[in-house]
Amino acid sequence: MGRLLPARLLPNRRRTAVPSSALHTIDVMRVATVGLRTRRMRTALSALGIAIGIAAMVAVLGISESSRADLLSELDDLGTNLLSVQAGTGFGLGADDPILPETADAMLARIGPVEASSSVTSVTAAVYRTDLVPEDLTGGISVKAADTDLLDTLVGSVADGEWLDAVRSDLPVTVLGAVTAQRLGIDDVADGVRVWIGEEWFTVIGILDELPLAPDIDRSAIIGTGIAASLLDADITPEIIHLRVDPEQVDAVQDVIPATTNPENPDQVEVSRPSDAIEARAAASDAFTSLFLGLGAVALLVGGVGIANVMVISVLERRSEIGLRRALGATRRHVTIQFLGESLVLSGLGGVLGVALGAGVTVGYGMIRSWPVVIPSVAVAGGLGAALLIGAFAGLYPALRASRLSPTDALRTV
């Protein structure tokens, strides 16, 4: 028997390399979606779980930003340069029933940056639809005596009818706030409708639109100071003085108002900026936004658990497929990519559906409330990113489990 020679010394012997298994991008997409395409109902339900969580988060952010945009637009229209001055109890020996000095209105008007001022006084009287209504059924409506330039100072508007002027201020006529008109059941003033105020009939000449910077006016019937003093014997000493000041000098004016209004007791003067209430509403909405985002995150987590469960079941159902692919040359990395890709595609579908649903809810709610619709780009990008991240975590364990199956063990279960 002859001696064997090494292969490298044998003539006419050609050495060939065994080609390594490869998985191209298009192959990844094909094998990653085969399970989703064959089990469409399960795919739809799993994607819906992710979609609900993403939709909740996108809708919450969209509605919050739309509400904020509406508030900022409202502030731009109304201005942040309105100040309201009223009497306070002050420190120490303050009056039990504090009032502003009679000269307060004139003194405040002399401050240089003050562009407009108007006063409002409460009148001790009730408002009724007719003189037959019991006295205790006031409906929470008050009577205010106001200057004729109050509406301009507050940047208000009349929904129907007309506002008070120098002549009407001395006549038994009234303008109703938006809430007052609603409670009295008065929609328009075309028929010369009248209301019963302080044992006297007053003709309604106008109905106001809502005044966000003066909600007390919304719940009042406004009459002129002249008729309030002559017919209802009201003391027309200013209760609240509204000032419209130079926007660049708001803080400076706010600092000198107490001493200007009441030089003897400046501590008994309270100054507020009504626009702060609108900004507080925006801050309060942020708290609710965080709460609802938390609920959306919980829904998203539940959807991720659902995807993980579906992927584990898919691995168990497809053991024979995994074994056959491994026997034909697929590596563990290929199997891992297949099932991880399937999880990412499933969560990605849910993310796209969720973003679309959340955007639709935002648009619908904004149209109902007449808000400018704002869908933050961070909500769209964050929603898709969160869906893919959840899908990656949910599919990682099932993918690793599938890749560790031995081909012989997997085929033996066929």
C-alpha positions as MATLAB code, in Angstrom:
seq = 'MGRLLPARLLPNRRRTAVPSSALHTIDVMRVATVGLRTRRMRTALSALGIAIGIAAMVAVLGISESSRADLLSELDDLGTNLLSVQAGTGFGLGADDPILPETADAMLARIGPVEASSSVTSVTAAVYRTDLVPEDLTGGISVKAADTDLLDTLVGSVADGEWLDAVRSDLPVTVLGAVTAQRLGIDDVADGVRVWIGEEWFTVIGILDELPLAPDIDRSAIIGTGIAASLLDADITPEIIHLRVDPEQVDAVQDVIPATTNPENPDQVEVSRPSDAIEARAAASDAFTSLFLGLGAVALLVGGVGIANVMVISVLERRSEIGLRRALGATRRHVTIQFLGESLVLSGLGGVLGVALGAGVTVGYGMIRSWPVVIPSVAVAGGLGAALLIGAFAGLYPALRASRLSPTDALRTV';
ca = [
       0.000    0.000    0.000;
       1.452    3.282   -1.056;
       2.049    6.268    1.182;
      -0.613    8.981    1.094;
       0.548   12.390    0.037;
      -0.787   15.643    1.503;
      -3.523   17.230   -0.524;
      -1.366   20.255   -1.269;
       1.141   17.953   -3.056;
      -1.405   16.091   -5.139;
      -1.549   17.188   -8.762;
      -4.835   17.990  -10.483;
      -6.567   18.409   -7.069;
      -8.580   21.663   -6.868;
      -9.483   23.084   -3.458;
     -12.807   24.927   -3.149;
     -14.095   26.964   -0.216;
     -17.507   26.215    1.193;
     -19.634   29.325    0.644;
     -20.836   30.971    3.844;
     -24.533   31.508    4.380;
     -25.720   35.070    3.742;
     -28.984   36.901    4.560;
     -29.601   40.007    2.508;
     -31.864   42.917    3.462;
     -34.673   41.842    1.162;
     -34.417   38.323    2.581;
     -34.704   39.712    6.107;
     -37.923   41.516    5.214;
     -39.339   38.431    3.542;
     -38.658   35.998    6.374;
     -39.572   38.588    9.035;
     -43.046   39.063    7.600;
     -43.926   35.513    6.651;
     -45.319   34.781   10.118;
     -47.278   38.049   10.174;
     -48.772   37.429    6.728;
     -49.906   33.906    7.561;
     -51.494   34.868   10.898;
     -53.198   38.136   10.019;
     -55.802   38.265   12.789;
     -53.208   37.700   15.504;
     -50.969   40.281   13.842;
     -53.778   42.850   13.763;
     -54.691   42.344   17.421;
     -51.067   42.528   18.554;
     -50.437   45.679   16.541;
     -53.629   47.184   17.976;
     -52.237   46.825   21.504;
     -49.223   48.948   20.580;
     -51.386   51.347   18.553;
     -53.624   52.138   21.525;
     -50.683   53.140   23.703;
     -49.049   55.241   20.974;
     -52.371   56.854   20.042;
     -52.979   57.830   23.664;
     -49.564   59.471   23.958;
     -49.767   61.302   20.626;
     -53.325   62.491   21.319;
     -52.436   63.737   24.797;
     -49.439   65.699   23.536;
     -51.349   66.993   20.520;
     -54.388   68.128   22.512;
     -52.169   69.702   25.163;
     -50.157   71.650   22.588;
     -53.331   72.680   20.745;
     -54.820   73.943   23.998;
     -51.628   75.824   24.779;
     -51.620   77.373   21.313;
     -55.206   78.510   21.839;
     -54.319   80.051   25.213;
     -51.291   81.834   23.765;
     -53.414   83.126   20.900;
     -55.970   84.312   23.430;
     -53.255   86.072   25.417;
     -51.948   87.724   22.263;
     -55.429   89.045   21.504;
     -56.217   90.177   25.038;
     -52.732   91.310   25.983;
     -50.821   90.772   29.196;
     -50.733   94.481   30.004;
     -54.044   94.625   31.887;
     -53.841   95.293   35.642;
     -56.718   95.156   38.109;
     -56.698   97.243   41.286;
     -58.971   96.664   44.260;
     -58.992   97.288   47.994;
     -57.469   94.770   50.379;
     -57.403   94.320   54.122;
     -53.718   95.109   54.321;
     -51.542   94.361   57.351;
     -52.443   94.914   60.957;
     -55.409   97.272   61.527;
     -57.045   97.014   58.085;
     -60.666   97.927   57.551;
     -63.269   95.178   57.817;
     -64.898   96.359   54.593;
     -62.045   97.950   52.628;
     -62.810  100.365   49.800;
     -60.702  102.354   47.401;
     -60.448  106.132   47.844;
     -62.836  108.165   45.696;
     -59.849  109.790   44.004;
     -58.232  106.455   43.077;
     -59.500  106.390   39.496;
     -58.275  109.904   38.717;
     -54.918  109.349   40.429;
     -54.203  106.131   38.553;
     -55.070  107.737   35.219;
     -52.231  110.211   35.800;
     -49.555  107.500   35.762;
     -47.638  108.057   32.531;
     -47.610  104.510   31.061;
     -51.347  104.035   31.784;
     -53.088  104.031   28.402;
     -56.690  103.480   29.592;
     -58.549  103.018   32.849;
     -62.116  102.186   33.831;
     -63.830  101.344   37.088;
     -66.488   98.855   38.121;
     -68.719   99.075   41.187;
     -70.986   96.425   42.650;
     -74.620   97.460   43.105;
     -76.751   95.950   45.848;
     -79.550   94.618   43.666;
     -80.723   91.364   42.142;
     -81.568   90.519   38.528;
     -84.658   88.550   37.543;
     -86.257   87.609   34.246;
     -89.604   88.992   35.456;
     -90.987   90.626   38.605;
     -92.797   87.359   39.440;
     -89.657   85.354   40.186;
     -89.128   84.638   43.944;
     -86.473   86.855   45.497;
     -84.293   83.947   46.627;
     -83.844   82.667   43.032;
     -81.105   85.084   42.016;
     -79.255   82.628   39.797;
     -75.920   83.939   41.081;
     -76.245   87.072   38.934;
     -74.877   90.375   40.240;
     -75.296   93.974   39.127;
     -72.303   96.116   38.193;
     -72.119   99.831   37.482;
     -69.363  100.455   34.950;
     -67.701  103.265   33.041;
     -68.548  103.530   29.363;
     -64.977  102.708   28.306;
     -64.830   99.433   30.259;
     -65.309   97.283   27.165;
     -62.393   98.944   25.366;
     -60.150   98.544   28.385;
     -60.960   94.829   28.670;
     -60.709   94.320   24.874;
     -64.240   92.878   24.875;
     -66.915   92.674   22.217;
     -70.690   92.683   21.984;
     -72.319   89.482   20.733;
     -75.670   91.178   20.087;
     -76.935   94.725   20.489;
     -74.877   97.682   21.709;
     -72.690   98.760   24.600;
     -73.298  101.631   27.004;
     -72.440  105.177   25.957;
     -72.616  108.593   27.634;
     -76.341  108.928   26.973;
     -77.397  105.364   27.830;
     -75.372  105.502   31.050;
     -78.118  107.640   32.581;
     -81.021  105.529   31.248;
     -82.619  102.341   32.686;
     -80.860  100.049   30.232;
     -78.478   97.160   30.835;
     -75.940   95.016   29.019;
     -75.803   91.354   30.044;
     -72.666   89.303   30.464;
     -72.418   86.061   28.479;
     -73.226   83.806   31.447;
     -75.992   86.128   32.670;
     -77.757   86.067   29.312;
     -77.559   82.293   29.241;
     -79.013   81.927   32.733;
     -81.845   84.335   31.969;
     -82.599   82.601   28.668;
     -82.022   85.707   26.539;
     -80.453   85.108   23.125;
     -80.953   88.485   21.446;
     -82.240   91.986   22.143;
     -84.249   92.551   18.977;
     -87.664   92.571   20.724;
     -86.735   95.081   23.424;
     -86.608   92.440   26.141;
     -86.587   93.756   29.724;
     -85.310   92.431   33.059;
     -86.251   93.261   36.637;
     -83.359   94.923   38.516;
     -83.716   96.385   41.982;
     -87.510   96.742   41.753;
     -87.180   98.527   38.402;
     -87.512   97.472   34.769;
     -84.373   97.758   32.651;
     -84.280   97.278   28.900;
     -81.587   94.915   27.638;
     -79.641   96.677   24.895;
     -76.729   94.273   24.502;
     -75.217   90.873   25.266;
     -71.452   90.518   25.666;
     -69.124   87.841   24.421;
     -67.165   86.047   27.121;
     -64.470   88.124   28.817;
     -61.618   85.788   29.836;
     -59.853   88.595   31.723;
     -62.967   89.601   33.704;
     -65.104   86.524   34.457;
     -67.079   88.500   37.081;
     -68.481   90.649   34.257;
     -69.701   87.486   32.487;
     -71.963   86.767   35.465;
     -73.285   90.325   35.826;
     -75.798   92.755   34.426;
     -73.942   95.987   33.648;
     -75.628   99.365   34.024;
     -74.335  102.931   33.806;
     -72.959  104.719   36.848;
     -75.428  107.568   36.372;
     -78.575  105.423   36.549;
     -77.069  103.344   39.366;
     -76.718  106.456   41.511;
     -80.000  108.135   40.595;
     -82.416  105.210   40.380;
     -80.880  102.558   42.630;
     -79.206  104.909   45.152;
     -75.911  103.075   44.674;
     -72.571  104.273   45.997;
     -70.433  104.434   42.866;
     -67.082  104.511   44.649;
     -64.814  102.289   42.487;
     -64.592   98.688   43.639;
     -62.235   97.479   40.901;
     -60.207   99.657   38.550;
     -58.905   98.090   35.362;
     -55.804   99.629   33.816;
     -54.373   99.056   30.361;
     -50.710  100.053   30.490;
     -47.683  100.198   28.221;
     -46.563   96.560   27.765;
     -42.949   97.546   28.417;
     -43.808   99.232   31.730;
     -46.155   96.706   33.364;
     -43.856   95.816   36.252;
     -42.899   99.429   36.913;
     -46.534  100.556   36.982;
     -47.481   97.633   39.196;
     -44.891   98.755   41.752;
     -46.202  102.349   42.047;
     -49.944  101.572   41.988;
     -50.427  100.951   45.748;
     -48.840  104.239   46.821;
     -50.607  106.143   44.066;
     -54.019  104.667   44.827;
     -53.918  105.012   48.605;
     -50.919  107.063   49.798;
     -51.906  106.717   53.471;
     -52.339  102.929   53.416;
     -50.664  101.446   50.337;
     -50.736   98.004   51.950;
     -54.548   98.053   51.613;
     -54.336   97.998   47.820;
     -54.193   94.744   45.860;
     -52.874   94.654   42.307;
     -53.294   91.628   40.041;
     -52.697   90.754   36.422;
     -55.737   88.842   35.057;
     -53.663   87.235   32.316;
     -51.831   85.296   35.053;
     -54.992   83.217   35.471;
     -54.812   82.129   31.834;
     -51.145   81.232   32.230;
     -52.053   79.254   35.353;
     -54.543   77.288   33.280;
     -51.735   76.380   30.897;
     -49.575   75.262   33.831;
     -52.434   73.177   35.219;
     -52.898   71.482   31.850;
     -49.232   70.387   31.985;
     -49.960   68.411   35.163;
     -52.816   66.572   33.489;
     -50.634   65.986   30.426;
     -48.055   64.183   32.560;
     -50.778   62.054   34.123;
     -52.252   60.992   30.796;
     -48.802   60.355   29.356;
     -48.247   57.953   32.238;
     -51.470   56.142   31.393;
     -50.418   55.968   27.746;
     -47.059   54.501   28.787;
     -48.857   51.805   30.784;
     -50.997   50.954   27.748;
     -47.847   50.818   25.623;
     -46.193   48.481   28.137;
     -49.208   46.187   28.039;
     -48.985   46.170   24.248;
     -45.305   45.244   24.484;
     -46.112   42.311   26.775;
     -48.692   41.202   24.220;
     -46.102   41.245   21.448;
     -43.647   39.270   23.588;
     -46.340   36.675   24.253;
     -47.201   36.409   20.547;
     -43.542   36.002   19.609;
     -42.970   33.228   22.173;
     -45.999   31.369   20.818;
     -44.733   31.917   17.269;
     -41.381   30.341   18.145;
     -43.084   27.289   19.638;
     -45.364   26.903   16.623;
     -42.531   27.206   14.118;
     -39.943   24.863   15.628;
     -39.945   22.705   12.509;
     -39.324   25.734   10.300;
     -36.447   26.822   12.532;
     -34.937   23.336   12.477;
     -35.218   23.088    8.697;
     -33.606   26.477    8.164;
     -30.746   25.581   10.526;
     -30.249   22.256    8.725;
     -30.047   24.064    5.382;
     -27.314   26.377    6.617;
     -28.957   29.249    8.478;
     -26.868   30.425   11.415;
     -28.073   31.413   14.852;
     -27.624   35.046   13.883;
     -29.951   34.579   10.924;
     -32.677   33.065   13.097;
     -32.265   35.832   15.655;
     -32.576   38.487   12.944;
     -35.674   36.776   11.546;
     -37.690   36.786   14.764;
     -36.360   40.103   16.033;
     -37.256   41.623   12.671;
     -40.744   40.130   12.924;
     -41.221   41.779   16.319;
     -39.965   45.128   15.004;
     -42.257   45.002   11.972;
     -45.212   44.154   14.195;
     -44.501   46.991   16.645;
     -43.718   49.362   13.763;
     -47.133   48.694   12.231;
     -48.714   49.400   15.607;
     -46.674   52.594   15.936;
     -47.740   53.935   12.536;
     -51.375   53.077   13.252;
     -51.134   54.671   16.702;
     -49.646   57.905   15.370;
     -52.406   58.108   12.763;
     -55.122   57.484   15.376;
     -53.603   59.995   17.819;
     -53.315   62.645   15.110;
     -56.924   62.000   14.078;
     -58.149   62.410   17.642;
     -56.181   65.653   17.989;
     -57.589   67.071   14.755;
     -61.155   66.076   15.656;
     -60.990   67.485   19.183;
     -59.326   70.674   17.980;
     -62.056   71.230   15.396;
     -64.776   70.689   18.005;
     -63.178   73.216   20.372;
     -62.194   75.596   17.547;
     -58.527   75.325   18.543;
     -55.549   75.629   16.239;
     -54.474   72.029   15.612;
     -50.891   71.345   16.700;
     -49.339   67.884   16.393;
     -45.823   68.095   17.862;
     -43.118   66.454   15.790;
     -41.664   65.050   19.011;
     -44.942   63.179   19.543;
     -44.759   61.579   16.086;
     -41.051   60.730   16.275;
     -41.294   59.709   19.918;
     -44.322   57.513   19.242;
     -42.635   55.624   16.427;
     -39.382   55.385   18.380;
     -41.144   54.092   21.493;
     -43.017   51.489   19.437;
     -39.805   50.191   17.876;
     -38.020   50.191   21.226;
     -40.833   48.213   22.836;
     -40.803   45.824   19.875;
     -37.059   45.294   20.201;
     -37.290   44.468   23.908;
     -40.374   42.299   23.416;
     -38.820   40.297   20.586;
     -35.310   39.909   21.957;
     -35.949   36.940   24.263;
     -38.101   34.949   21.775;
     -35.498   35.585   19.052;
     -32.635   34.353   21.244;
     -34.703   31.346   22.273;
     -35.369   30.477   18.645;
     -31.688   30.791   17.719;
     -30.647   28.360   20.471;
     -32.839   25.540   19.214;
     -30.816   22.596   18.005;
     -31.718   21.601   14.405;
     -32.057   17.932   15.352;
     -34.256   18.701   18.374;
     -36.416   21.099   16.371;
     -36.929   18.624   13.496;
     -37.644   15.796   15.914;
     -40.783   17.684   17.101;
     -42.302   17.692   13.596;
];
